[in-house]
Amino acid sequence: MADYARQYLEVVSGMMERVLQTQAAALDRAAELMADCICRRKNVFAFGPSHAGMFAEEFFYRAGGLAVVNPLFHAGMMLNTRPVTATSTIECLPGYARVILEESPLEAGDLLLIHSVAARNPVVVEMALLAREKGIQTVGVVNLDYAEQVTSRDPSGRRMQEVCDVVIDTCGCYGDACIQMEGMRQKVAPASTPISTFIANVLQIKTCQRLLERGEEPPVFCSANVDGGKEYNAELLRRWASQIHYMQ
């Protein structure tokens, strides 16, 4: 019997290796933008619709993560929406990204990280375009093999990778699911979540390196379940309160 689990491990680990080998310049540029933003006491936000939002959740309020990366969550874009199929409809609505941005604290000089697997739907294309208009720099995390084989659904005719300041390729495969099992027409096991969260943590590591080089102690959470962790985190939240918006 085929060892499909082992195959999945090999496929995903291979993608991670390709990310490090081929996306080094983009990762470094994105980390520089993050470090610049943090040092200037501006704001870093992360967004992704539906499952792509796990990229933002990986940054958000957890041990070993930067305290100053803010998730951009919005009703209708989350997987607790019912019926969940509404998320697929909403991300295709032109104008919805404007609603999200206008209700957020994002402002000129901030940085917005956007994850989209196919990069074709209006909510992410419009998000990047509106951010540019507002003087907000953008980093797009995209499966380029997938995104370059599909047409845009945005009225502009553009895809997200065409309108972001920095683009990081997840090195994934077309359709996201990556394991073809005998007897099945549809592949199983998507790769976008482990790859995007891997990229999120690589960005955090590289950003911390750059902050240390500038003499700035990175504002990284401790586990609240170790002795002293709760107190350490409370102080971190206090010191960086002006750049932390998820406590409000």
Short mmCIF file of C-alpha atoms in Angstrom, two decimals:
data_model
loop_
_atom_site.label_atom_id
_atom_site.label_comp_id
_atom_site.label_asym_id
_atom_site.label_seq_id
_atom_site.Cartn_x
_atom_site.Cartn_y
_atom_site.Cartn_z
CA MET A 1 0.00 0.00 0.00
CA ALA A 2 1.33 3.44 -0.96
CA ASP A 3 2.62 5.55 1.91
CA TYR A 4 0.69 8.70 1.06
CA ALA A 5 1.42 10.29 4.44
CA ARG A 6 5.14 10.00 3.76
CA GLN A 7 4.57 11.41 0.29
CA TYR A 8 2.77 14.43 1.78
CA LEU A 9 5.68 15.04 4.14
CA GLU A 10 8.11 14.93 1.23
CA VAL A 11 6.01 17.21 -0.96
CA VAL A 12 5.49 19.84 1.74
CA SER A 13 9.09 19.75 2.99
CA GLY A 14 10.23 20.09 -0.63
CA MET A 15 8.06 23.19 -1.04
CA MET A 16 9.54 24.67 2.12
CA GLU A 17 13.03 24.06 0.84
CA ARG A 18 12.17 25.73 -2.48
CA VAL A 19 10.76 28.72 -0.61
CA LEU A 20 14.07 29.20 1.21
CA GLN A 21 16.10 28.69 -1.95
CA THR A 22 14.08 30.74 -4.44
CA GLN A 23 12.35 33.38 -2.30
CA ALA A 24 15.28 34.56 -0.22
CA ALA A 25 15.34 38.06 -1.70
CA ALA A 26 11.59 38.56 -1.27
CA LEU A 27 11.66 37.20 2.29
CA ASP A 28 14.54 39.52 3.17
CA ARG A 29 12.78 42.52 1.65
CA ALA A 30 9.56 41.74 3.51
CA ALA A 31 11.45 41.35 6.80
CA GLU A 32 13.16 44.69 6.22
CA LEU A 33 9.76 46.34 5.72
CA MET A 34 8.46 44.72 8.90
CA ALA A 35 11.49 45.80 10.94
CA ASP A 36 11.31 49.34 9.52
CA CYS A 37 7.64 49.55 10.42
CA ILE A 38 8.20 48.32 13.97
CA CYS A 39 11.16 50.64 14.56
CA ARG A 40 9.17 53.63 13.28
CA ARG A 41 6.38 52.66 15.68
CA LYS A 42 4.01 52.09 12.79
CA ASN A 43 1.67 49.13 12.41
CA VAL A 44 1.98 45.68 10.83
CA PHE A 45 -1.21 43.87 9.81
CA ALA A 46 -1.84 40.43 8.27
CA PHE A 47 -4.89 39.37 6.27
CA GLY A 48 -6.22 36.39 4.39
CA PRO A 49 -9.75 35.31 3.49
CA SER A 50 -11.17 32.00 4.70
CA HIS A 51 -8.46 29.32 5.12
CA ALA A 52 -5.82 31.77 3.88
CA GLY A 53 -6.49 33.64 7.11
CA MET A 54 -4.60 30.95 9.03
CA PHE A 55 -1.52 32.85 7.85
CA ALA A 56 -2.69 35.83 9.93
CA GLU A 57 -3.63 33.60 12.86
CA GLU A 58 -0.11 32.16 12.92
CA PHE A 59 1.30 35.63 13.66
CA PHE A 60 -1.36 36.50 16.18
CA TYR A 61 -0.97 36.43 19.98
CA ARG A 62 1.05 33.27 20.50
CA ALA A 63 4.24 32.15 22.18
CA GLY A 64 7.27 32.88 20.03
CA GLY A 65 5.38 35.35 17.87
CA LEU A 66 5.84 39.08 17.42
CA ALA A 67 3.37 40.93 19.62
CA VAL A 68 3.03 43.79 17.13
CA VAL A 69 1.62 41.86 14.16
CA ASN A 70 -2.11 42.54 14.08
CA PRO A 71 -4.59 40.21 12.38
CA LEU A 72 -7.14 41.85 10.11
CA PHE A 73 -10.22 39.74 10.86
CA HIS A 74 -13.63 40.55 9.46
CA ALA A 75 -17.06 38.95 9.68
CA GLY A 76 -17.83 37.00 6.55
CA MET A 77 -14.17 36.21 5.93
CA MET A 78 -13.83 33.82 8.87
CA LEU A 79 -14.50 30.09 8.91
CA ASN A 80 -17.11 30.46 11.67
CA THR A 81 -19.41 32.09 9.09
CA ARG A 82 -22.59 30.08 8.48
CA PRO A 83 -23.19 28.80 5.96
CA VAL A 84 -19.46 28.58 5.41
CA THR A 85 -19.97 28.73 1.63
CA ALA A 86 -20.82 32.42 2.14
CA THR A 87 -17.10 33.11 2.57
CA SER A 88 -16.51 32.10 -1.06
CA THR A 89 -19.27 34.43 -2.19
CA ILE A 90 -18.16 37.38 -0.06
CA GLU A 91 -14.52 37.29 -1.17
CA CYS A 92 -15.75 37.74 -4.73
CA LEU A 93 -17.78 40.89 -3.94
CA PRO A 94 -16.21 44.04 -5.41
CA GLY A 95 -16.11 46.77 -2.78
CA TYR A 96 -15.93 44.50 0.23
CA ALA A 97 -12.23 45.16 0.79
CA ARG A 98 -12.99 48.87 1.11
CA VAL A 99 -15.41 48.09 3.93
CA ILE A 100 -12.74 46.06 5.73
CA LEU A 101 -10.04 48.71 5.36
CA GLU A 102 -12.27 51.61 6.35
CA GLU A 103 -13.23 49.79 9.55
CA SER A 104 -9.60 49.01 10.41
CA PRO A 105 -6.91 51.19 12.03
CA LEU A 106 -4.59 50.85 9.02
CA GLU A 107 -3.04 54.16 7.97
CA ALA A 108 -0.33 55.61 5.76
CA GLY A 109 3.11 54.24 6.62
CA ASP A 110 1.78 50.90 7.85
CA LEU A 111 2.49 47.49 6.34
CA LEU A 112 -0.08 44.92 5.24
CA LEU A 113 0.75 41.25 4.65
CA ILE A 114 -1.85 39.48 2.48
CA HIS A 115 -2.06 35.74 1.89
CA SER A 116 -4.08 34.40 -1.02
CA VAL A 117 -3.55 31.03 -2.65
CA ALA A 118 -5.00 31.81 -6.09
CA ALA A 119 -4.79 35.63 -5.81
CA ARG A 120 -7.72 36.12 -8.19
CA ASN A 121 -10.66 37.24 -6.06
CA PRO A 122 -11.69 40.89 -5.63
CA VAL A 123 -11.24 41.06 -1.86
CA VAL A 124 -7.45 40.53 -2.02
CA VAL A 125 -6.83 42.41 -5.27
CA GLU A 126 -8.85 45.39 -4.10
CA MET A 127 -7.23 45.21 -0.65
CA ALA A 128 -3.77 45.60 -2.20
CA LEU A 129 -4.88 48.37 -4.57
CA LEU A 130 -6.62 50.38 -1.83
CA ALA A 131 -3.66 49.95 0.49
CA ARG A 132 -1.41 51.44 -2.19
CA GLU A 133 -3.76 54.42 -2.53
CA LYS A 134 -3.57 54.98 1.23
CA GLY A 135 0.23 54.85 1.38
CA ILE A 136 0.32 51.39 2.94
CA GLN A 137 2.97 49.00 1.65
CA THR A 138 1.93 45.43 0.87
CA VAL A 139 3.53 42.01 0.91
CA GLY A 140 1.64 39.36 -1.05
CA VAL A 141 2.07 35.67 -0.19
CA VAL A 142 0.84 33.75 -3.22
CA ASN A 143 0.98 30.33 -4.86
CA LEU A 144 2.28 31.63 -8.20
CA ASP A 145 1.97 28.31 -10.04
CA TYR A 146 -1.74 28.41 -9.22
CA ALA A 147 -2.28 32.18 -9.56
CA GLU A 148 -0.64 32.44 -12.96
CA GLN A 149 -2.93 29.77 -14.42
CA VAL A 150 -6.20 31.47 -13.46
CA THR A 151 -7.92 34.65 -14.62
CA SER A 152 -8.75 37.56 -12.35
CA ARG A 153 -12.27 37.93 -10.95
CA ASP A 154 -11.59 41.53 -9.99
CA PRO A 155 -13.12 44.31 -12.14
CA SER A 156 -9.60 45.67 -12.67
CA GLY A 157 -8.60 42.46 -14.44
CA ARG A 158 -5.53 42.19 -12.23
CA ARG A 159 -4.40 39.52 -9.78
CA MET A 160 -2.95 40.20 -6.36
CA GLN A 161 0.63 39.36 -7.28
CA GLU A 162 0.51 42.11 -9.90
CA VAL A 163 -0.32 44.89 -7.42
CA CYS A 164 1.75 44.13 -4.28
CA ASP A 165 5.06 45.81 -3.44
CA VAL A 166 6.70 42.50 -2.51
CA VAL A 167 5.55 39.04 -3.64
CA ILE A 168 6.55 35.80 -1.90
CA ASP A 169 5.83 32.60 -3.80
CA THR A 170 4.70 29.70 -1.62
CA CYS A 171 6.04 27.31 -4.30
CA GLY A 172 2.81 25.34 -4.08
CA CYS A 173 1.00 23.44 -6.81
CA TYR A 174 -2.01 24.19 -8.99
CA GLY A 175 -5.25 23.57 -7.08
CA ASP A 176 -3.44 23.49 -3.69
CA ALA A 177 -4.22 19.83 -2.89
CA CYS A 178 -1.06 17.89 -3.62
CA ILE A 179 -1.52 14.13 -3.15
CA GLN A 180 -3.01 12.04 -5.94
CA MET A 181 -4.29 8.75 -4.53
CA GLU A 182 -5.12 5.74 -6.66
CA GLY A 183 -8.85 5.45 -7.20
CA MET A 184 -9.57 9.16 -6.67
CA ARG A 185 -10.15 11.87 -9.24
CA GLN A 186 -9.54 14.74 -6.82
CA LYS A 187 -6.21 15.20 -5.09
CA VAL A 188 -6.22 15.29 -1.28
CA ALA A 189 -4.21 17.23 1.35
CA PRO A 190 -3.77 20.97 0.69
CA ALA A 191 -0.30 22.42 1.18
CA SER A 192 -1.11 26.10 1.60
CA THR A 193 -1.55 26.08 5.38
CA PRO A 194 1.78 24.48 6.37
CA ILE A 195 3.64 26.49 3.72
CA SER A 196 2.06 29.85 4.56
CA THR A 197 2.59 29.40 8.30
CA PHE A 198 6.17 28.35 7.59
CA ILE A 199 6.62 31.61 5.68
CA ALA A 200 5.01 33.56 8.53
CA ASN A 201 7.55 32.18 10.98
CA VAL A 202 10.48 32.68 8.62
CA LEU A 203 9.42 36.32 8.35
CA GLN A 204 9.27 36.60 12.13
CA ILE A 205 12.73 35.10 12.50
CA LYS A 206 14.22 37.39 9.86
CA THR A 207 12.45 40.42 11.31
CA CYS A 208 13.82 39.64 14.78
CA GLN A 209 17.32 39.36 13.29
CA ARG A 210 16.98 42.81 11.75
CA LEU A 211 15.61 44.34 14.93
CA LEU A 212 18.53 42.95 16.91
CA GLU A 213 20.95 44.40 14.36
CA ARG A 214 19.37 47.80 14.99
CA GLY A 215 19.68 47.45 18.75
CA GLU A 216 15.96 46.86 19.26
CA GLU A 217 14.82 43.96 21.43
CA PRO A 218 12.15 42.12 19.41
CA PRO A 219 8.73 42.21 21.11
CA VAL A 220 8.12 38.46 21.17
CA PHE A 221 5.56 36.71 23.36
CA CYS A 222 6.54 34.14 25.98
CA SER A 223 4.29 31.16 26.65
CA ALA A 224 1.72 32.14 29.26
CA ASN A 225 1.99 28.62 30.67
CA VAL A 226 5.59 28.90 31.86
CA ASP A 227 6.37 30.48 35.22
CA GLY A 228 6.56 34.25 34.82
CA GLY A 229 5.16 34.12 31.30
CA LYS A 230 1.94 35.93 32.10
CA GLU A 231 3.78 38.80 33.73
CA TYR A 232 6.32 39.03 30.91
CA ASN A 233 3.55 39.24 28.32
CA ALA A 234 1.61 41.83 30.30
CA GLU A 235 4.66 44.08 30.29
CA LEU A 236 5.16 43.47 26.56
CA LEU A 237 1.57 44.46 25.86
CA ARG A 238 2.00 47.59 27.97
CA ARG A 239 5.24 48.72 26.35
CA TRP A 240 4.03 48.18 22.78
CA ALA A 241 0.40 49.19 23.29
CA SER A 242 0.48 51.86 20.57
CA GLN A 243 1.21 49.19 17.92
CA ILE A 244 -1.10 46.49 19.28
CA HIS A 245 -4.69 46.86 18.10
CA TYR A 246 -6.17 43.46 18.94
CA MET A 247 -6.51 44.34 22.65
CA GLN A 248 -8.93 47.17 21.93
#
